[in-house]
Coordinates of C-alpha atoms in Angstrom, one line a residue:
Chain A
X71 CA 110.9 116.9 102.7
X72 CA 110.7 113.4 104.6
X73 CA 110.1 110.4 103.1
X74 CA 108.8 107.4 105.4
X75 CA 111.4 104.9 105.4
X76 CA 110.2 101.3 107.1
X77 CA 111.2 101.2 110.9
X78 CA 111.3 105.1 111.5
X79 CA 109.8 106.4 114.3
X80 CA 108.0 109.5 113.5
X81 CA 105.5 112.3 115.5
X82 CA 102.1 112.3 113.6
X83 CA 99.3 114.4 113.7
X84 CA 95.8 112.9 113.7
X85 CA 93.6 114.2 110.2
X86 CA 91.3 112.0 109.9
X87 CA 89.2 108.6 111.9
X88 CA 87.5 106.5 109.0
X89 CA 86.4 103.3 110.1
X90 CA 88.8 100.8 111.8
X91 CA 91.7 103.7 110.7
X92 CA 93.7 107.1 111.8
X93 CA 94.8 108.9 108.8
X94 CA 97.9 110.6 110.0
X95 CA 99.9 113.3 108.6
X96 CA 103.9 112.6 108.9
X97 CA 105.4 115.4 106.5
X98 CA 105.5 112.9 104.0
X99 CA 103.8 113.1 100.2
X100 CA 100.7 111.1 101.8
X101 CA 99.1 110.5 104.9
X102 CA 99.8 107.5 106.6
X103 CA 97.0 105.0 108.0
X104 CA 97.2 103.5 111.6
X105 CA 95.0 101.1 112.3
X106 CA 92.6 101.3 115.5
X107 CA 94.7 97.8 117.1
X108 CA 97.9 98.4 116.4
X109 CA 98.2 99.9 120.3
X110 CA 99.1 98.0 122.6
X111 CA 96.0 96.7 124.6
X112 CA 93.7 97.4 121.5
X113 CA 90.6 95.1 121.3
X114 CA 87.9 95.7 118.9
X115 CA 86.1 97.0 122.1
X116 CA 88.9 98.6 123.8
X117 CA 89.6 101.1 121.1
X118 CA 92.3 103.8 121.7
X119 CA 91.3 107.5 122.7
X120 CA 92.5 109.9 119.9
X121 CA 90.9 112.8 118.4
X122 CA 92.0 115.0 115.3
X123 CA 94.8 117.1 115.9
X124 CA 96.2 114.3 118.5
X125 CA 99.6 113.6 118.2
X126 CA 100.9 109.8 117.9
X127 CA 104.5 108.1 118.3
X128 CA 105.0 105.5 116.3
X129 CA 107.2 103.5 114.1
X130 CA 105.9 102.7 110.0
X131 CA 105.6 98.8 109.4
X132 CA 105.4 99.5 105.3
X133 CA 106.8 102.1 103.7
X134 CA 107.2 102.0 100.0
X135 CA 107.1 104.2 96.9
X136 CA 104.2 102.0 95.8
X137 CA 102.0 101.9 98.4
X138 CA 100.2 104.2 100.9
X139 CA 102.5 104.0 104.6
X140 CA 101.2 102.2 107.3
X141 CA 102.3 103.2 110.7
X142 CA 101.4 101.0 114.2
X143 CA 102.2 102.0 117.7
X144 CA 103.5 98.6 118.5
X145 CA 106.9 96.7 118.1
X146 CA 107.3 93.3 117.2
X147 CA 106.8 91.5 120.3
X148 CA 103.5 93.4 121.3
X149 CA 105.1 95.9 123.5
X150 CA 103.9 99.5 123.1
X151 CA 107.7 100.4 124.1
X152 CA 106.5 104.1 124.4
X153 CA 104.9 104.6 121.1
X154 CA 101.5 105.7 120.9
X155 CA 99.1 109.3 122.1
X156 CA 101.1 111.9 123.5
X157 CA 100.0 113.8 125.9
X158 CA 98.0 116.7 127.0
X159 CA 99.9 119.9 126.6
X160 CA 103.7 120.6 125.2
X161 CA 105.0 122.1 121.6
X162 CA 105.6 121.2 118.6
X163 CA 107.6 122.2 116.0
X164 CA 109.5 121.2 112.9
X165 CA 113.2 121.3 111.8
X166 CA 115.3 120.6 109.8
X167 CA 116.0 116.4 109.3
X168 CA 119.9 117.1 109.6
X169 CA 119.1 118.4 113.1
X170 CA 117.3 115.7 114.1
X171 CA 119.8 113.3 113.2
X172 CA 122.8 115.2 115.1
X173 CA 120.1 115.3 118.0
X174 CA 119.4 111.4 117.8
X175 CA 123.6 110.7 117.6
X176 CA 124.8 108.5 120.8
X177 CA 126.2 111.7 122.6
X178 CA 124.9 115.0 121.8
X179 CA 126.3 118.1 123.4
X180 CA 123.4 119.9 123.1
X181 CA 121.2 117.3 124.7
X182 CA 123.4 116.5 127.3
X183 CA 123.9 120.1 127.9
X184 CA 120.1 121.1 127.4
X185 CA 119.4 118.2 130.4
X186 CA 121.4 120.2 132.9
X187 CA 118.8 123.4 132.4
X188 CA 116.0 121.9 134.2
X189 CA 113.6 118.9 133.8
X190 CA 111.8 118.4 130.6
X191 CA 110.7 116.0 128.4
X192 CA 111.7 115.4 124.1
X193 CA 110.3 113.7 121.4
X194 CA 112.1 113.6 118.4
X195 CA 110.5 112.3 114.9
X196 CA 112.6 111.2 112.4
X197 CA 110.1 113.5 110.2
X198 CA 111.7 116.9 111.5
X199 CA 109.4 117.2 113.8
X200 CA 110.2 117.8 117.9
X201 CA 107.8 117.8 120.5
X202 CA 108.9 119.6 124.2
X203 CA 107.1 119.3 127.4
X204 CA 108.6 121.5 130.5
X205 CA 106.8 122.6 133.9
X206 CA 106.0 126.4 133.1
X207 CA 105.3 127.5 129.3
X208 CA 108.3 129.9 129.5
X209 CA 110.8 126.6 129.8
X210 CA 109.5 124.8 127.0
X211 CA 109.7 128.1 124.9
X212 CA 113.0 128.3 126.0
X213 CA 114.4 124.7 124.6
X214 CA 112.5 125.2 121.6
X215 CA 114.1 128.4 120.6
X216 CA 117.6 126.8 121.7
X217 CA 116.3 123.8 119.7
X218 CA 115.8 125.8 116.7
X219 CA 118.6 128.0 116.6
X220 CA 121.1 124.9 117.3
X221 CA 121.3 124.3 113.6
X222 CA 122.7 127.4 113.0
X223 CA 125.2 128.0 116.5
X224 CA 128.3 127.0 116.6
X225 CA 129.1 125.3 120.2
X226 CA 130.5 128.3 121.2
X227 CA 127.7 130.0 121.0
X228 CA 125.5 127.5 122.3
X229 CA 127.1 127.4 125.5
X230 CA 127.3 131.0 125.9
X231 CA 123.6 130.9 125.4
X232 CA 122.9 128.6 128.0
X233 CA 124.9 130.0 130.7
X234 CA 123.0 133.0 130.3
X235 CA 120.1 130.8 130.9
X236 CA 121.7 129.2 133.9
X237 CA 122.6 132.5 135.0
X238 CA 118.9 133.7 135.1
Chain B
X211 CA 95.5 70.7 69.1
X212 CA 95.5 66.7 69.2
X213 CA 97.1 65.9 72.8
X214 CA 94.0 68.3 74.2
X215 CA 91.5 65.5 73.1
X216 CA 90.7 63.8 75.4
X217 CA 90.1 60.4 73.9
X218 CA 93.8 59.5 73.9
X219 CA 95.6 57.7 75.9
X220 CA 98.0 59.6 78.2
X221 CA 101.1 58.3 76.7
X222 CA 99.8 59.2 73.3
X223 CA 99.0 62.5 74.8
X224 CA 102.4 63.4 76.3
X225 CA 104.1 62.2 73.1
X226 CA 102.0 64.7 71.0
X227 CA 102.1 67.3 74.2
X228 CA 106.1 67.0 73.4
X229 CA 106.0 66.9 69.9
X230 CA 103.9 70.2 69.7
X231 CA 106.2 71.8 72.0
X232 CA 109.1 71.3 69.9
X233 CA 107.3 72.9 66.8
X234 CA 106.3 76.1 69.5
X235 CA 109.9 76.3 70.9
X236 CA 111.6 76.3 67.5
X237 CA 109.6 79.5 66.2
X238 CA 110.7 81.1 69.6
X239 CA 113.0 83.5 69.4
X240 CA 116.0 84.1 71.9
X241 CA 119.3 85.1 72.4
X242 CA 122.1 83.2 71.4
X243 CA 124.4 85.2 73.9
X244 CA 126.0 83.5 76.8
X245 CA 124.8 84.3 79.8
X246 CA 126.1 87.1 82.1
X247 CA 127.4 85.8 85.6
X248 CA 125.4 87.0 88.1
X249 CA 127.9 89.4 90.2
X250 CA 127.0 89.3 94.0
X251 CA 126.4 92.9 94.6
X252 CA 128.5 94.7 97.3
X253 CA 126.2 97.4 97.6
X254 CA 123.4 97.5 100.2
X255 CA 120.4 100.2 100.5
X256 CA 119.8 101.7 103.5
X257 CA 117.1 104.2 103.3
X258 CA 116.5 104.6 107.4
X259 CA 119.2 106.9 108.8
X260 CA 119.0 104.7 112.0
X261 CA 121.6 102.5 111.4
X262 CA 123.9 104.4 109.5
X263 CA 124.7 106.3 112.5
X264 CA 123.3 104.3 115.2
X265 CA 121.1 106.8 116.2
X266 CA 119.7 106.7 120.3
X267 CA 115.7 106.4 120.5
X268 CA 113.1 109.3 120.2
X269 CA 111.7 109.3 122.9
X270 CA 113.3 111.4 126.1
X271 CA 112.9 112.7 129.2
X272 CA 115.3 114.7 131.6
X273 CA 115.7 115.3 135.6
X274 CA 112.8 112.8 136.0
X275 CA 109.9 114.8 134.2
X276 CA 108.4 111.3 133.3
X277 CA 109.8 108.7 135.0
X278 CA 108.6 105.7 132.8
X279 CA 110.5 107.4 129.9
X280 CA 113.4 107.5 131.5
X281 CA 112.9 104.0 132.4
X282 CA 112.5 103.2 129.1
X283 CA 115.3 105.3 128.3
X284 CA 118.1 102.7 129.9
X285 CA 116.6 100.0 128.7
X286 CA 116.5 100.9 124.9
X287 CA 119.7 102.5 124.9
X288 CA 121.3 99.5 126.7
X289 CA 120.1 97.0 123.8
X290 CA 122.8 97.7 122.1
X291 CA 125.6 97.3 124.9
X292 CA 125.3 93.6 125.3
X293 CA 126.8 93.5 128.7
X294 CA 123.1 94.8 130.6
X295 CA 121.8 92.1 128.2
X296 CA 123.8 89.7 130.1
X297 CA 122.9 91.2 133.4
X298 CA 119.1 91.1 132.5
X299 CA 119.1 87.4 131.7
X300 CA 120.7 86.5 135.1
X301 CA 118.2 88.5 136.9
X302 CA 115.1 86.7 135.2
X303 CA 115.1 83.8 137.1
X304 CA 112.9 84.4 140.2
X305 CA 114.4 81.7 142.3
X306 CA 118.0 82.2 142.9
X307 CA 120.7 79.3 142.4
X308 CA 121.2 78.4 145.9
X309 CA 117.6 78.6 147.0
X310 CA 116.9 75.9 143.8
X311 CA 120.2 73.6 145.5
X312 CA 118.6 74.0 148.9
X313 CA 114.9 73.7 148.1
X314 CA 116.1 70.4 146.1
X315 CA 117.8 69.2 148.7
X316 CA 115.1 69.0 151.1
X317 CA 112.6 68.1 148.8
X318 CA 114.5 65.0 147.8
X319 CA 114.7 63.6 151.6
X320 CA 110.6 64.5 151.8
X321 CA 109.8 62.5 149.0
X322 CA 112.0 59.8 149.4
X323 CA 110.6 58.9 153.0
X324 CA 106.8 58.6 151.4
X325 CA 108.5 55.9 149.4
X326 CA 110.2 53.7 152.6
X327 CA 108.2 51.0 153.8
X328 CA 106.5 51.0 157.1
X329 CA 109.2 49.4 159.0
X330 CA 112.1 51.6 157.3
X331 CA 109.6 54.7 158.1
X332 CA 109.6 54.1 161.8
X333 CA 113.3 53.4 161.7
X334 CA 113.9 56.9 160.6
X335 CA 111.5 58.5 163.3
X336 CA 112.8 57.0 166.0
X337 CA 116.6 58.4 165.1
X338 CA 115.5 61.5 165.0
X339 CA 113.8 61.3 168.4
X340 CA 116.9 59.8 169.3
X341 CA 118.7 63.3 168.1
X342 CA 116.8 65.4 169.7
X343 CA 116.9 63.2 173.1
X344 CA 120.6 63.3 173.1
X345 CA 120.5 66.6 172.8
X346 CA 118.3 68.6 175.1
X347 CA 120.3 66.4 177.7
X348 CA 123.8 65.1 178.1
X349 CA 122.8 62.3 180.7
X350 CA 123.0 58.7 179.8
X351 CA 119.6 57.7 178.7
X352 CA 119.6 54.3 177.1
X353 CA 117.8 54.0 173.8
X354 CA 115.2 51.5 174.7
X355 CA 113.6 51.7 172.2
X356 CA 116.2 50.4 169.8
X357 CA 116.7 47.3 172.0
X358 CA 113.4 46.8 170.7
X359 CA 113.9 45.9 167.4
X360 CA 116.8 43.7 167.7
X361 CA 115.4 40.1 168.2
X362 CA 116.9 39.1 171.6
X363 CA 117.9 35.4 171.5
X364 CA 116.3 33.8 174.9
X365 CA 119.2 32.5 177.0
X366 CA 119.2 29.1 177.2

């Protein structure tokens, strides 16, 4: 179970627009709010495009046991710094949080050996949740199974795996 | 109570203000326990796993799927080396160091002459016609116009 921690950056799914507010859902006890300017750009004209069941990067400003977590899609200085809707298309899927942290350490074999397949793109929530983007729907399927049986391979394994992959 | 009227004086006011805090304090209870040093805690919460293990940012892309990812890639991971920091600030300037020395250089001379009086002006423009005189050819051409200038004293 994740709980928000101030400063995470996390995958949410859209639930809910009421008013000037997103309500997201991070994996957490509550949904988190995200307010309609905390994008970078965001005017009270110029309102960002999301629907339900969007997905959104972003970082929480407040999270507390006492109060509801807010998220934004904005860093300090103003910069979106690629937070914010992700696009059209890709996977998601949850894990464990103990993967997600040996993913996120400074050199990760199975990143670095994942990047030689072919090109794709990641996003990792601190929430457990992993989003995959690759050209044809049989490579994303691919890293996300590889993904999700990391946790459980030894390296071994892993690279056995992937040079029958390379092989193909 | 008698310092809330209003009719007194101030000072007669504070005196009974004082007076009738004494009585309070004295029915208060407390402790009569020295108190406990405040020890400066060497434990600090963390709750974000982020810094514990200095973990690299979310977001990623690979073999140029999305290229401003991976631009934004080098540049979060390289906040924490400081030596690209170092790089980024010398690349900020626009103008580089020896086009400022030159530029200044120049523009020192240009701005000076608008300050030269008229005589000192036509000084400088006749030098430099001068130059260039002297140097599309190498014969002998007086500079008249210098003997100008120079007050010639009539012979007697």
């Amino acid at each position: 179970q994740y709980v928000p921690v101030k400063g995470d950056h996390v995958i949410g799914i859209v639930t809910a627009k009421a008013g000037d507010v997103f309500k997201l859902d991070v994996g957490g006890s509550e949904p988190a709010s995200l307010s309609y300017l905390a994008f970078e750009g965001a005017t009270k004209r110029n309102r960002p495009n999301a629907q339900v069941g969007d997905l959104i990067y972003g970082q929480f400003l407040v999270a507390n046991k006492d109060m509801e977590p807010e998220m934004v899609c904005i860093d300090s200085s103003g910069k979106s710094s690629g937070m914010g809707i992700i696009g059209q298309d890709g996977f998601l899927f949850k894990v464990s949080l103990g993967l997600i942290r040996k993913l996120l350490a400074p050199k990760c074999e199975i990143i670095q050996e994942l990047s030689q397949l072919y090109p794709f793109e990641l996003v990792l929530g601190m929430n457990g949740r992993i989003w995959v983007k690759a050209k044809t729907v049989q490579q994303t399927l691919i890293i996300v199974n590889i993904l999700e049986a990391c946790e459980y391979m030894t390296a071994e394994q892993r690279r056995q795996a992937l040079a029958k992959l390379s092989g193909n | 109570l008698q310092f809330m009227q209003r009719g007194l004086d101030s000072q007669t006011k504070k005196q009974l203000e004082e007076e009738e805090k004494k009585i309070i304090s004295e029915e208060h209870w407390y402790l009569d326990v020295p108190d406990l040093k405040e020890k400066e805690s060497c434990i600090i919460e963390e709750r974000s796993f982020m810094r514990c293990e200095d973990l690299v940012y979310g977001r990623m892309s690979f073999k140029g799927f999305n290229p401003e990812i991976e631009k934004l890639m080098i540049q979060m991971n390289s906040k924490c080396k400081e030596e690209e920091i170092e790089v980024d600030d010398k690349m900020e300037a626009d103008v580089s160091d020896e086009e400022m020395a030159r530029r200044y250089e120049t523009l020192v001379g240009t701005i000076g002459k608008k300050f030269l009086r008229k005589r000192d002006q036509r000084v400088l423009k006749d030098d430099d016609e001068d130059d260039d005189i002297d140097e599309d050819r190498n014969s002998n051409i007086i500079p008249s116009k210098k003997a100008k200038k120079m007050f010639l004293k009539p012979q007697d």
